[in-house]
Short mmCIF file of C-alpha atoms and ligand atoms in Angstrom, two decimals:
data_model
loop_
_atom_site.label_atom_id
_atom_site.label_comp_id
_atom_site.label_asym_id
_atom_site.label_seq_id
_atom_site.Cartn_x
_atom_site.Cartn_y
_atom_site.Cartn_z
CA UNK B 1432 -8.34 -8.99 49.21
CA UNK B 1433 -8.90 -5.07 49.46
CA UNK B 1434 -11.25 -2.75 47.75
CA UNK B 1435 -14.53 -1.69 47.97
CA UNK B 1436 -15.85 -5.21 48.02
CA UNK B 1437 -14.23 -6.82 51.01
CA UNK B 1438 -14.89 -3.59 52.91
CA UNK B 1439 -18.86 -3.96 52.52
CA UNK B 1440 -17.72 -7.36 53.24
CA UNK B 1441 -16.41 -6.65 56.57
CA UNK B 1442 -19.18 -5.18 57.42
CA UNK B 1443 -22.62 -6.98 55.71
CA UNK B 1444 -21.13 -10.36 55.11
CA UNK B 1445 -21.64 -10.04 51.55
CA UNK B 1446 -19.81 -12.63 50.12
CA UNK B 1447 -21.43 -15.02 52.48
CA UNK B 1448 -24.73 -13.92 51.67
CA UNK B 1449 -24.27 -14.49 47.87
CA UNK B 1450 -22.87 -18.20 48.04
CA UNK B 1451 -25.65 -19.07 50.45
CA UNK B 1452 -28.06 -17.30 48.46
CA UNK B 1453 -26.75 -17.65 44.59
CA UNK B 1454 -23.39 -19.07 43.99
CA UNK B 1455 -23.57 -22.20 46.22
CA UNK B 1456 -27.61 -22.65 46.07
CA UNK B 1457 -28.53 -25.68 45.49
CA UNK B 1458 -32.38 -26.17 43.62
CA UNK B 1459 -34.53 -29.45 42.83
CA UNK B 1460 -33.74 -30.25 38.82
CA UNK B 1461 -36.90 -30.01 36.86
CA UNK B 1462 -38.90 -27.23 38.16
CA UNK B 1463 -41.95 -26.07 35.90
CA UNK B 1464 -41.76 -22.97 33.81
CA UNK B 1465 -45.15 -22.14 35.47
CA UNK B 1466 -43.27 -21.92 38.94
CA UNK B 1467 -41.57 -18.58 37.35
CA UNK B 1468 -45.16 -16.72 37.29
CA UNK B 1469 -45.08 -15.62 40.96
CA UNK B 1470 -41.50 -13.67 40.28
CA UNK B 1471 -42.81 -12.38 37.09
CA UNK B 1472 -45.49 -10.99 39.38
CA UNK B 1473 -43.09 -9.59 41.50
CA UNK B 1474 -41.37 -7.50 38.22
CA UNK B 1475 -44.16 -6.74 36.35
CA UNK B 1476 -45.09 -5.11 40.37
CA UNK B 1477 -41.72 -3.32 40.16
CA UNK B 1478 -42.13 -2.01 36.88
CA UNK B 1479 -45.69 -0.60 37.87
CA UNK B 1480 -43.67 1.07 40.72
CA UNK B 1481 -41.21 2.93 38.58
CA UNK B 1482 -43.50 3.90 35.38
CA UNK B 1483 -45.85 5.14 38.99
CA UNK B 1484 -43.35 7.62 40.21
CA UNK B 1485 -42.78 9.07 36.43
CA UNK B 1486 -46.53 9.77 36.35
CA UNK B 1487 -46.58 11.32 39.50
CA UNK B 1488 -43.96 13.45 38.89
CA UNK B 1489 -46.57 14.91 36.42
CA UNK B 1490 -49.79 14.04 37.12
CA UNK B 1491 -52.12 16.31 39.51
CA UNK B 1492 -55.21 14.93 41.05
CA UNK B 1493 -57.71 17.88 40.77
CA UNK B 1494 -61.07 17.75 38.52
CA UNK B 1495 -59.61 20.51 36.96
CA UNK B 1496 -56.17 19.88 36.34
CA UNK B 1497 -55.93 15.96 35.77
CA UNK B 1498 -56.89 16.02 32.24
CA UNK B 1499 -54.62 18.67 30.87
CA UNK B 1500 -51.67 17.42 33.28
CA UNK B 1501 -52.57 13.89 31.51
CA UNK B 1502 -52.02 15.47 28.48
CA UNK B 1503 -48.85 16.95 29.13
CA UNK B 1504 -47.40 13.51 29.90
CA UNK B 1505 -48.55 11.99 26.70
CA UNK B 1506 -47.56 14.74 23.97
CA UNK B 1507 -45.14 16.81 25.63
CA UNK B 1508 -42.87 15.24 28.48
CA UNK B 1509 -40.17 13.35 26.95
CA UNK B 1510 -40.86 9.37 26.97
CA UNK B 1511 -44.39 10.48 28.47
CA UNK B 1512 -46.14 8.25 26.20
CA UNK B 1513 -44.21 5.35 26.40
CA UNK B 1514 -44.14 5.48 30.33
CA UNK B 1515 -47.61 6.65 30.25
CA UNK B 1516 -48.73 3.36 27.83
CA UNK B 1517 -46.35 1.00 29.77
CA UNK B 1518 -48.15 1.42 33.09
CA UNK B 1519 -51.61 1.05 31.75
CA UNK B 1520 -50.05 -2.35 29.68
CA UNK B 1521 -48.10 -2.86 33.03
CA UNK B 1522 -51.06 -3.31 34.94
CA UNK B 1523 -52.91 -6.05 32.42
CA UNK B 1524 -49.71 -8.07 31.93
CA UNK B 1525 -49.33 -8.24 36.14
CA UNK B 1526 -52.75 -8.71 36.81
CA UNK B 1527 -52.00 -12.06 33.83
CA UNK B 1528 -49.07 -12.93 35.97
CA UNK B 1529 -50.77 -13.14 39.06
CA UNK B 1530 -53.55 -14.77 37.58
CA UNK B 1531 -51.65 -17.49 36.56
CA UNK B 1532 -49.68 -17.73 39.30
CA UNK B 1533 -53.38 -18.32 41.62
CA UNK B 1534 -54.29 -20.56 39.02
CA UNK B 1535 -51.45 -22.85 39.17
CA UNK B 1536 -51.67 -22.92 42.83
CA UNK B 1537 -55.25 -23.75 42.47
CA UNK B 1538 -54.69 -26.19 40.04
CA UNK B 1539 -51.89 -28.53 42.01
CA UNK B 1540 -53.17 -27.74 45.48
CA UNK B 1541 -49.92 -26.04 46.44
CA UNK B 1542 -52.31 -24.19 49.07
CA UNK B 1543 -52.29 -27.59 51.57
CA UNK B 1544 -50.66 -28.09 54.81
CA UNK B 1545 -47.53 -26.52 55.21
CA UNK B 1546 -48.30 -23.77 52.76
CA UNK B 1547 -51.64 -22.22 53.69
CA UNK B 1548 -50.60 -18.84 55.20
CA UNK B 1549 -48.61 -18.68 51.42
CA UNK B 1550 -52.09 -19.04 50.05
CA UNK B 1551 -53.65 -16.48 52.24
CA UNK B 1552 -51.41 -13.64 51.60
CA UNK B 1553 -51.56 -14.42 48.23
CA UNK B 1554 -55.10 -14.22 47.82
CA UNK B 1555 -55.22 -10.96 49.74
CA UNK B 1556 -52.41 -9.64 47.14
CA UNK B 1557 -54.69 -10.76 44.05
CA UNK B 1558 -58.02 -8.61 45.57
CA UNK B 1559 -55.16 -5.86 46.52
CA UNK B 1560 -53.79 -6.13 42.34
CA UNK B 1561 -57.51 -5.83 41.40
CA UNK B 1562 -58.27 -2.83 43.73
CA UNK B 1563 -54.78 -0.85 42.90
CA UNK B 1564 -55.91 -1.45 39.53
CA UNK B 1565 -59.46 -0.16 39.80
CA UNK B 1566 -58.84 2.64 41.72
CA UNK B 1567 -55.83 3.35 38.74
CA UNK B 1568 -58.53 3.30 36.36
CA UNK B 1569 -60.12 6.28 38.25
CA UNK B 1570 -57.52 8.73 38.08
CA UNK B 1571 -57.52 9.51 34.49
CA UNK B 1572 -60.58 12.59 33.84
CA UNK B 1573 -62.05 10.47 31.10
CA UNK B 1574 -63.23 8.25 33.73
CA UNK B 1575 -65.48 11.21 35.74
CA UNK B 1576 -67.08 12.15 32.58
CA UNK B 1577 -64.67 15.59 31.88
CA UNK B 1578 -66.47 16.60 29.49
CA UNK B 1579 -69.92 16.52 30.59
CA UNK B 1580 -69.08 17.97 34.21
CA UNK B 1581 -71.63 20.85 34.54
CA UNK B 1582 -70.12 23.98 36.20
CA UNK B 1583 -66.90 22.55 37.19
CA UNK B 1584 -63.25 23.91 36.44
CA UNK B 1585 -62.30 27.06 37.03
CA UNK B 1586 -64.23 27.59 40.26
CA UNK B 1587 -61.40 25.25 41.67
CA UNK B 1588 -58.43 27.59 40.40
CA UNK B 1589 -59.11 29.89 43.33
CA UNK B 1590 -58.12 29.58 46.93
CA UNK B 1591 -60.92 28.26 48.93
CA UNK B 1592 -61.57 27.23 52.66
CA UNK B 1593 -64.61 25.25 52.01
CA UNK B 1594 -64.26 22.02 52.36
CA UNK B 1595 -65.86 19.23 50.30
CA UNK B 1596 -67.74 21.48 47.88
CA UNK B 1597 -69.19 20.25 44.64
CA UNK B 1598 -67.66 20.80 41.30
CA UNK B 1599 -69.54 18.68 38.74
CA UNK B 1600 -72.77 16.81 37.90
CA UNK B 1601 -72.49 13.54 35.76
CA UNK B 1602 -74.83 12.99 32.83
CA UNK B 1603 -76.80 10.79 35.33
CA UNK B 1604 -77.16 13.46 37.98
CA UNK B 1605 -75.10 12.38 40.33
CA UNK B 1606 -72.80 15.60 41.80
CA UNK B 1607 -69.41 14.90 43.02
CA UNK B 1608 -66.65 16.96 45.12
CA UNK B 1609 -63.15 17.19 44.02
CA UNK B 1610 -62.12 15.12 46.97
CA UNK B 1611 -63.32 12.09 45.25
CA UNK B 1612 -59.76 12.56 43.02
CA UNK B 1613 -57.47 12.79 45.96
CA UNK B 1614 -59.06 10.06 47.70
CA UNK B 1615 -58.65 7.70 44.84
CA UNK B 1616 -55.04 9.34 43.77
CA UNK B 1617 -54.12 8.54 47.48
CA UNK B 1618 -55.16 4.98 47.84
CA UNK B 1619 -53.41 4.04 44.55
CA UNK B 1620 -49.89 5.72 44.99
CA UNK B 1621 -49.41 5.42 48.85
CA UNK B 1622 -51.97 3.42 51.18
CA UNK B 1623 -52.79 0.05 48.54
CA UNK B 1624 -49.03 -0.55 47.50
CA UNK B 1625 -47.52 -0.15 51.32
CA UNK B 1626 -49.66 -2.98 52.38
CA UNK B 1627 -49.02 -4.86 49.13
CA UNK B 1628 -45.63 -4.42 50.05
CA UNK B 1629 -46.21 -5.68 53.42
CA UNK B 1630 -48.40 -8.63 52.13
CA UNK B 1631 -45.21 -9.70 50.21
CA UNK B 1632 -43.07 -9.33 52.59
CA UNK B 1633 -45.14 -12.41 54.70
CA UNK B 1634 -45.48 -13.63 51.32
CA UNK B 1635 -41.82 -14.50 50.80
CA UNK B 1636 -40.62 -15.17 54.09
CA UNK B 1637 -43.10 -17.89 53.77
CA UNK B 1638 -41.92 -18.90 50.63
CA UNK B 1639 -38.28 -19.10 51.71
CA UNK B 1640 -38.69 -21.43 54.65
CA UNK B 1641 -40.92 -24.00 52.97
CA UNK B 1642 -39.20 -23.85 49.91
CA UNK B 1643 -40.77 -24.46 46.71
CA UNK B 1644 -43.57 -27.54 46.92
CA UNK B 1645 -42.02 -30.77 44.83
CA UNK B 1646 -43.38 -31.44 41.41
CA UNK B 1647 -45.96 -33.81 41.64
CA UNK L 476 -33.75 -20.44 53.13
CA UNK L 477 -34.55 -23.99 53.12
CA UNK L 478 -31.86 -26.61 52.54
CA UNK L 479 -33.21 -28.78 49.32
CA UNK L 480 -29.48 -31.24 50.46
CA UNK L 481 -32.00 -32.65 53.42
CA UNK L 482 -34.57 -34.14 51.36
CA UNK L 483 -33.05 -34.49 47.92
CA UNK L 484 -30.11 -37.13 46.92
CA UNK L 485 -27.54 -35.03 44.60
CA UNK L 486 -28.32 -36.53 41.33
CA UNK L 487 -31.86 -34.55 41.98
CA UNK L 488 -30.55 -30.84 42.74
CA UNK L 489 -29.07 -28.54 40.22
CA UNK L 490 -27.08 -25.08 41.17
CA UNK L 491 -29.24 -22.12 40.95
CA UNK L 492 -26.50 -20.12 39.71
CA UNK L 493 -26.17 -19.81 36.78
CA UNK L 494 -29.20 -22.57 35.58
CA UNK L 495 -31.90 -20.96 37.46
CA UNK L 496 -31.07 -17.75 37.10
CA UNK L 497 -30.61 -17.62 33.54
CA UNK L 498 -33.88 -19.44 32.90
CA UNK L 499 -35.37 -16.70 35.23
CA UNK L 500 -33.35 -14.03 33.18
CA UNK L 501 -34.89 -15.56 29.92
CA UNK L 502 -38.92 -15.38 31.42
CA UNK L 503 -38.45 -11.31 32.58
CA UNK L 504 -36.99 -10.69 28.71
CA UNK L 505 -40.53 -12.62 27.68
CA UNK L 506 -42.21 -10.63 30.01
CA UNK L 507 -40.92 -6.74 28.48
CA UNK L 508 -41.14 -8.64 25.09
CA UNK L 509 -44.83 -8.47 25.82
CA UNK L 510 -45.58 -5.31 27.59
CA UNK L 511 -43.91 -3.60 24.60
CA UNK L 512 -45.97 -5.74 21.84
CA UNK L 513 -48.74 -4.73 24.19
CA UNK L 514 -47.34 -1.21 23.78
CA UNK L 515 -47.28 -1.49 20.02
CA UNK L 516 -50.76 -2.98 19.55
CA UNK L 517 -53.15 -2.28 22.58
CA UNK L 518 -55.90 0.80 21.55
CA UNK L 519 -55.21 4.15 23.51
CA UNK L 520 -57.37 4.89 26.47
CA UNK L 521 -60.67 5.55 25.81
CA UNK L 522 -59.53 9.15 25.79
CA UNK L 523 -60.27 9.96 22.60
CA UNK L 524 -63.37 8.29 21.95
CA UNK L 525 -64.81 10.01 25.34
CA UNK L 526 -63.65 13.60 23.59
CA UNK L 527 -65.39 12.45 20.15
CA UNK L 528 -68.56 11.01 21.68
CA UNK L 529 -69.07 12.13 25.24
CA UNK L 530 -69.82 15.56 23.79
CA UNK L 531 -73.22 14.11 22.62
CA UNK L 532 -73.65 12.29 26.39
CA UNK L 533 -73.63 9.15 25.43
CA UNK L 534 -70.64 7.47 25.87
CA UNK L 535 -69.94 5.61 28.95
CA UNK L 536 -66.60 4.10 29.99
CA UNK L 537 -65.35 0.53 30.25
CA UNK L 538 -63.38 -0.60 32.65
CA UNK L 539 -60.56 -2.95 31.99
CA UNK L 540 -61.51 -6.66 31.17
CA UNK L 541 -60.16 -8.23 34.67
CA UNK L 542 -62.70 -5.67 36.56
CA UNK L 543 -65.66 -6.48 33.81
CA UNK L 544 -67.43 -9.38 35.83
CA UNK L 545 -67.44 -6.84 38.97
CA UNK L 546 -68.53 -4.04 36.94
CA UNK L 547 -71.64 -6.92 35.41
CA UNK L 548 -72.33 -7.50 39.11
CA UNK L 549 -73.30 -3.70 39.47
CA UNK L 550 -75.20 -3.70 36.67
CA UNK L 551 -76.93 -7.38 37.48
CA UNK L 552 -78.08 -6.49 40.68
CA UNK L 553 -79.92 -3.56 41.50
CA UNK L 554 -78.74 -3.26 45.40
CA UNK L 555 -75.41 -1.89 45.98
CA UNK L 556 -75.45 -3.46 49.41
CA UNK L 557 -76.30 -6.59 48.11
CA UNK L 558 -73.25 -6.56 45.81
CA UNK L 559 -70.96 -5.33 48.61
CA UNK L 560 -72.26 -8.67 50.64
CA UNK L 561 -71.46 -10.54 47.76
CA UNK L 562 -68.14 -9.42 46.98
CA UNK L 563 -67.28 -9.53 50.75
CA UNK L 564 -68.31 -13.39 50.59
CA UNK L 565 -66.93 -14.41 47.57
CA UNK L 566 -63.42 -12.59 49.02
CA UNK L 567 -63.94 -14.27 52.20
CA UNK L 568 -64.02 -17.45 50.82
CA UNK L 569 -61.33 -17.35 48.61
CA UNK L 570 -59.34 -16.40 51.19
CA UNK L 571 -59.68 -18.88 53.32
CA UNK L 572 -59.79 -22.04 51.21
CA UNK L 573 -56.71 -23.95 52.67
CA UNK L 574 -59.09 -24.01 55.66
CA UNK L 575 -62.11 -25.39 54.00
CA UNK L 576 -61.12 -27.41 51.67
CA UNK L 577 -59.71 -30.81 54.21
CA UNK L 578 -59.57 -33.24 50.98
CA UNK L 579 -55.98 -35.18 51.22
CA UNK L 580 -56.11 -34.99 47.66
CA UNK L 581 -54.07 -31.80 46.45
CA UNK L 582 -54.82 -32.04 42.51
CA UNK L 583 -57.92 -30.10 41.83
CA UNK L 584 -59.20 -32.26 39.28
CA UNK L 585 -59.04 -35.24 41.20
CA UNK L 586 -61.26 -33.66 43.73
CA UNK L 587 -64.88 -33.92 43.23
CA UNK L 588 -66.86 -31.24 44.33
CA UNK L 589 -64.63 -28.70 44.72
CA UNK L 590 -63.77 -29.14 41.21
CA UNK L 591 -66.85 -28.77 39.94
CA UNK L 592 -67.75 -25.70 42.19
CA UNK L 593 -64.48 -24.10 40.81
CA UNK L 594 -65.86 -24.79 36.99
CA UNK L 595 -69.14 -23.22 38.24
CA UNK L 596 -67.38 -19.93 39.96
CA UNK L 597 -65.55 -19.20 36.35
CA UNK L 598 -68.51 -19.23 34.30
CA UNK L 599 -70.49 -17.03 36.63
CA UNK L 600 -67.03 -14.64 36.10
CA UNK L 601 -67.83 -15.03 32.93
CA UNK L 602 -70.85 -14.32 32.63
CA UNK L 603 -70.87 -11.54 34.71
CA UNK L 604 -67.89 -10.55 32.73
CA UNK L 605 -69.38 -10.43 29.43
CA UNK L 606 -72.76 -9.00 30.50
CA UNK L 607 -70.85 -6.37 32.12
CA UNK L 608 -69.03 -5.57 28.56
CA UNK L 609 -72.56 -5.52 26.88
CA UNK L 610 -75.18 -4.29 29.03
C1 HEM Y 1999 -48.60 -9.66 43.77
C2 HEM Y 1999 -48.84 -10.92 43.76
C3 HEM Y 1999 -47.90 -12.06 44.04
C4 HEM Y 1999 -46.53 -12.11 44.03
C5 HEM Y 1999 -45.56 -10.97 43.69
C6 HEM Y 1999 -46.15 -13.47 44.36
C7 HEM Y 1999 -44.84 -13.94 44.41
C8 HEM Y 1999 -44.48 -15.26 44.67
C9 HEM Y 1999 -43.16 -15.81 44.50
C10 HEM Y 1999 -41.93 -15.02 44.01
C11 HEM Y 1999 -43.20 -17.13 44.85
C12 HEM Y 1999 -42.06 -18.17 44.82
C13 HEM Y 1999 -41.88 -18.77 43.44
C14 HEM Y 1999 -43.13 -19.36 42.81
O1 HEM Y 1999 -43.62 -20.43 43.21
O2 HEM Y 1999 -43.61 -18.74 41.89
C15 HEM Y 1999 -44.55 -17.41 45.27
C16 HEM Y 1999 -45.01 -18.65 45.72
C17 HEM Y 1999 -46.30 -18.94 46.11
N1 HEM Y 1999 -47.40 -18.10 45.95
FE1 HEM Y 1999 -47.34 -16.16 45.30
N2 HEM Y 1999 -47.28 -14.21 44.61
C18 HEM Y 1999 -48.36 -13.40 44.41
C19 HEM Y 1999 -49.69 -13.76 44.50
C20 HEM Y 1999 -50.13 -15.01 44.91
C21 HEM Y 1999 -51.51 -15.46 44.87
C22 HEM Y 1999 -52.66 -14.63 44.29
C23 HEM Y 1999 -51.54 -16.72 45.40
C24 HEM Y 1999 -52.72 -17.62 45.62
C25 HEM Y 1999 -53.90 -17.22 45.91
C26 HEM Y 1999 -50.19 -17.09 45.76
C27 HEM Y 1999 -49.82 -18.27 46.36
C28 HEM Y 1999 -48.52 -18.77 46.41
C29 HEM Y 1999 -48.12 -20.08 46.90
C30 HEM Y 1999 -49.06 -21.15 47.49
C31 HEM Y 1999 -46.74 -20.18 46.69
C32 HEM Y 1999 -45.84 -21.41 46.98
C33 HEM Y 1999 -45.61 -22.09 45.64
C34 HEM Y 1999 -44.74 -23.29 45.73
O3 HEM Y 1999 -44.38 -23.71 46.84
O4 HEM Y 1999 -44.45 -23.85 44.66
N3 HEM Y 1999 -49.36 -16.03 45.44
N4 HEM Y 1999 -45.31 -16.27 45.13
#
């Protein structure tokens, strides 16, 4: 055998790695449909990942920029609004998957002896969907009352050194600084989703060596 | 990977290529199927209304319906710390329920008690979920 194939093969073991893994797997018959929620968690994560980098290839997390750079991705950009749409859908449908997937868990008990540690970096990754999500909702201006911020805007398009100045007041009179943006723009794109990532990592190394529980 | 050939006799197993994988193939189609009627039918962001009614001050956002019953919780109880405590003690104990919860029984509603408390914790979610959406 030559080609590209049996190169990689030389060197990763590839072929080995697919029969133990696909081709030559063998699985307990019957499984319940409901057993698929957890890997429909992990793709509906995925595609939050990828419509994620198209917005932030666009978006910019600054009181005075977020709304029209919003804009640009919905009416302008080309598939903005679908990408745009399918992230904020994204986010309900995983946040159903996962749901489920606790629920069933729950339900049968699947959380007993040897599988606790699956349960506890599960339930850590269900508060982490609910705070990626919350601090999501954040980012778009909407959300820090745009159009009521008093005195806010264009003081921000010049250079400044100050740090942690004010640039609006809410309806309610509370002011805030346009670090609040960043902050919650930094925790949803980078610090939330590494140690998501990480979570799942345990997650499924777990998973692998207990294998899936029996039906019951 | 764990060997299912230990504990299962071979009339039980099935390959998971292709069965499993195509059924898993068939659930991720389901799965775009409804982001995209989701896509099709879900209201825009609150964008617009904000731009039509926020102009008068009187519009105030929503969050999404999963982070409702925390949003009621704000709104329920006057002290923020008191709702951080809260939160903090509900997580904790969610976490840790393999460690609590001793029963030999795995099936939840075989287990009394904890079944009941479980009943109890989703109508205070919502609850807390719907008088977040009103008040
Ligand atoms: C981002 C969130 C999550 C992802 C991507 C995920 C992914 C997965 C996957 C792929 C599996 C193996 C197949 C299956 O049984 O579905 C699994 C199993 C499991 N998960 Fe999760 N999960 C998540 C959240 C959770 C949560 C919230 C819990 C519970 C609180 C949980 C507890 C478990 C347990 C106990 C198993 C073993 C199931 C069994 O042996 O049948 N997971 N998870």
């Amino acid at each position: 055998m030559a080609g590209p194939f049996s190169w990689l093969d030389e060197r990763y073991a590839l072929k080995e790695f697919l029969q133990e893994n696909f081709t030559q797997r063998l699985i307990p018959k019957n499984l319940s449909w409901f057993g698929c929620l957890g890997g429909l968690s992990l793709v509906a994560f995925c595609i939050q990942v990828g419509t994620g980098i198209f917005l932030m290839c666009f978006y910019i997390p600054s009181a005075s920029e977020a709304f029209n750079s919003l804009q640009y991705v919905k009416h302008s950009a080309q598939f903005g609004w679908l990408v745009q749409k399918l992230h904020l859908v994204g986010a309900q449908v995983m946040v159903g998957c996962v749901l489920g997937h606790m629920l069933r868990v729950l339900f049968k008990g699947i959380y007993k002896k040897p599988r606790e540690l699956h349960w506890v970096s599960g339930a850590s990754l269900f508060l982490l969907t609910l705070t990626v999500a919350y601090t999501g909702t954040r980012l778009p201006p909407e959300r820090f009352y745009t159009w009521n911020v008093k005195a806010g805007g264009q003081a921000l398009a010049s250079p400044t050194a100050v740090t942690k100045y004010e640039v609006g007041e809410a309806p309610d009179g509370k002011r805030f600084s346009n670090y609040r943006l960043p902050f919650f723009y930094a925790m949803h794109v980078a610090l939330i989703p590494l140690v998501m990532i990480m979570f799942m990592g345990f997650h499924f190394t777990m998973v692998r060596r207990t294998g899936i529980s029996e039906p019951l | 990977m764990k060997d299912y050939t230990k504990d299962y006799s071979p009339e039980e197993l099935e390959p998971f290529f292709p069965n499993e994988l195509l059924r898993h193939l068939l659930v991720i189609f389901l799965l775009i199927i409804v982001e995209f009627v989701g896509i099709a039918f879900l209201p825009e962001t609150a964008q617009d209304r904000v731009s039509q009614q926020s102009a008068s001050g009187g519009y105030q956002p929503k969050p999404l319906w999963f982070l409702l019953p925390v949003y009621g919780l704000f709104k329920l109880v006057p002290s923020k710390t008191a709702c951080f405590v809260l939160l903090g003690c509900g997580a904790m104990a969610f976490i840790s329920l393999p460690f609590w919860d001793r029963a030999k029984e795995r099936r939840l509603w075989k287990k009394r008690g904890l079944f009941e408390a479980v009943i109890i914790w989703l109508i205070i979610f919502l609850i807390l979920g719907v008088s977040g959406r009103f008040l």
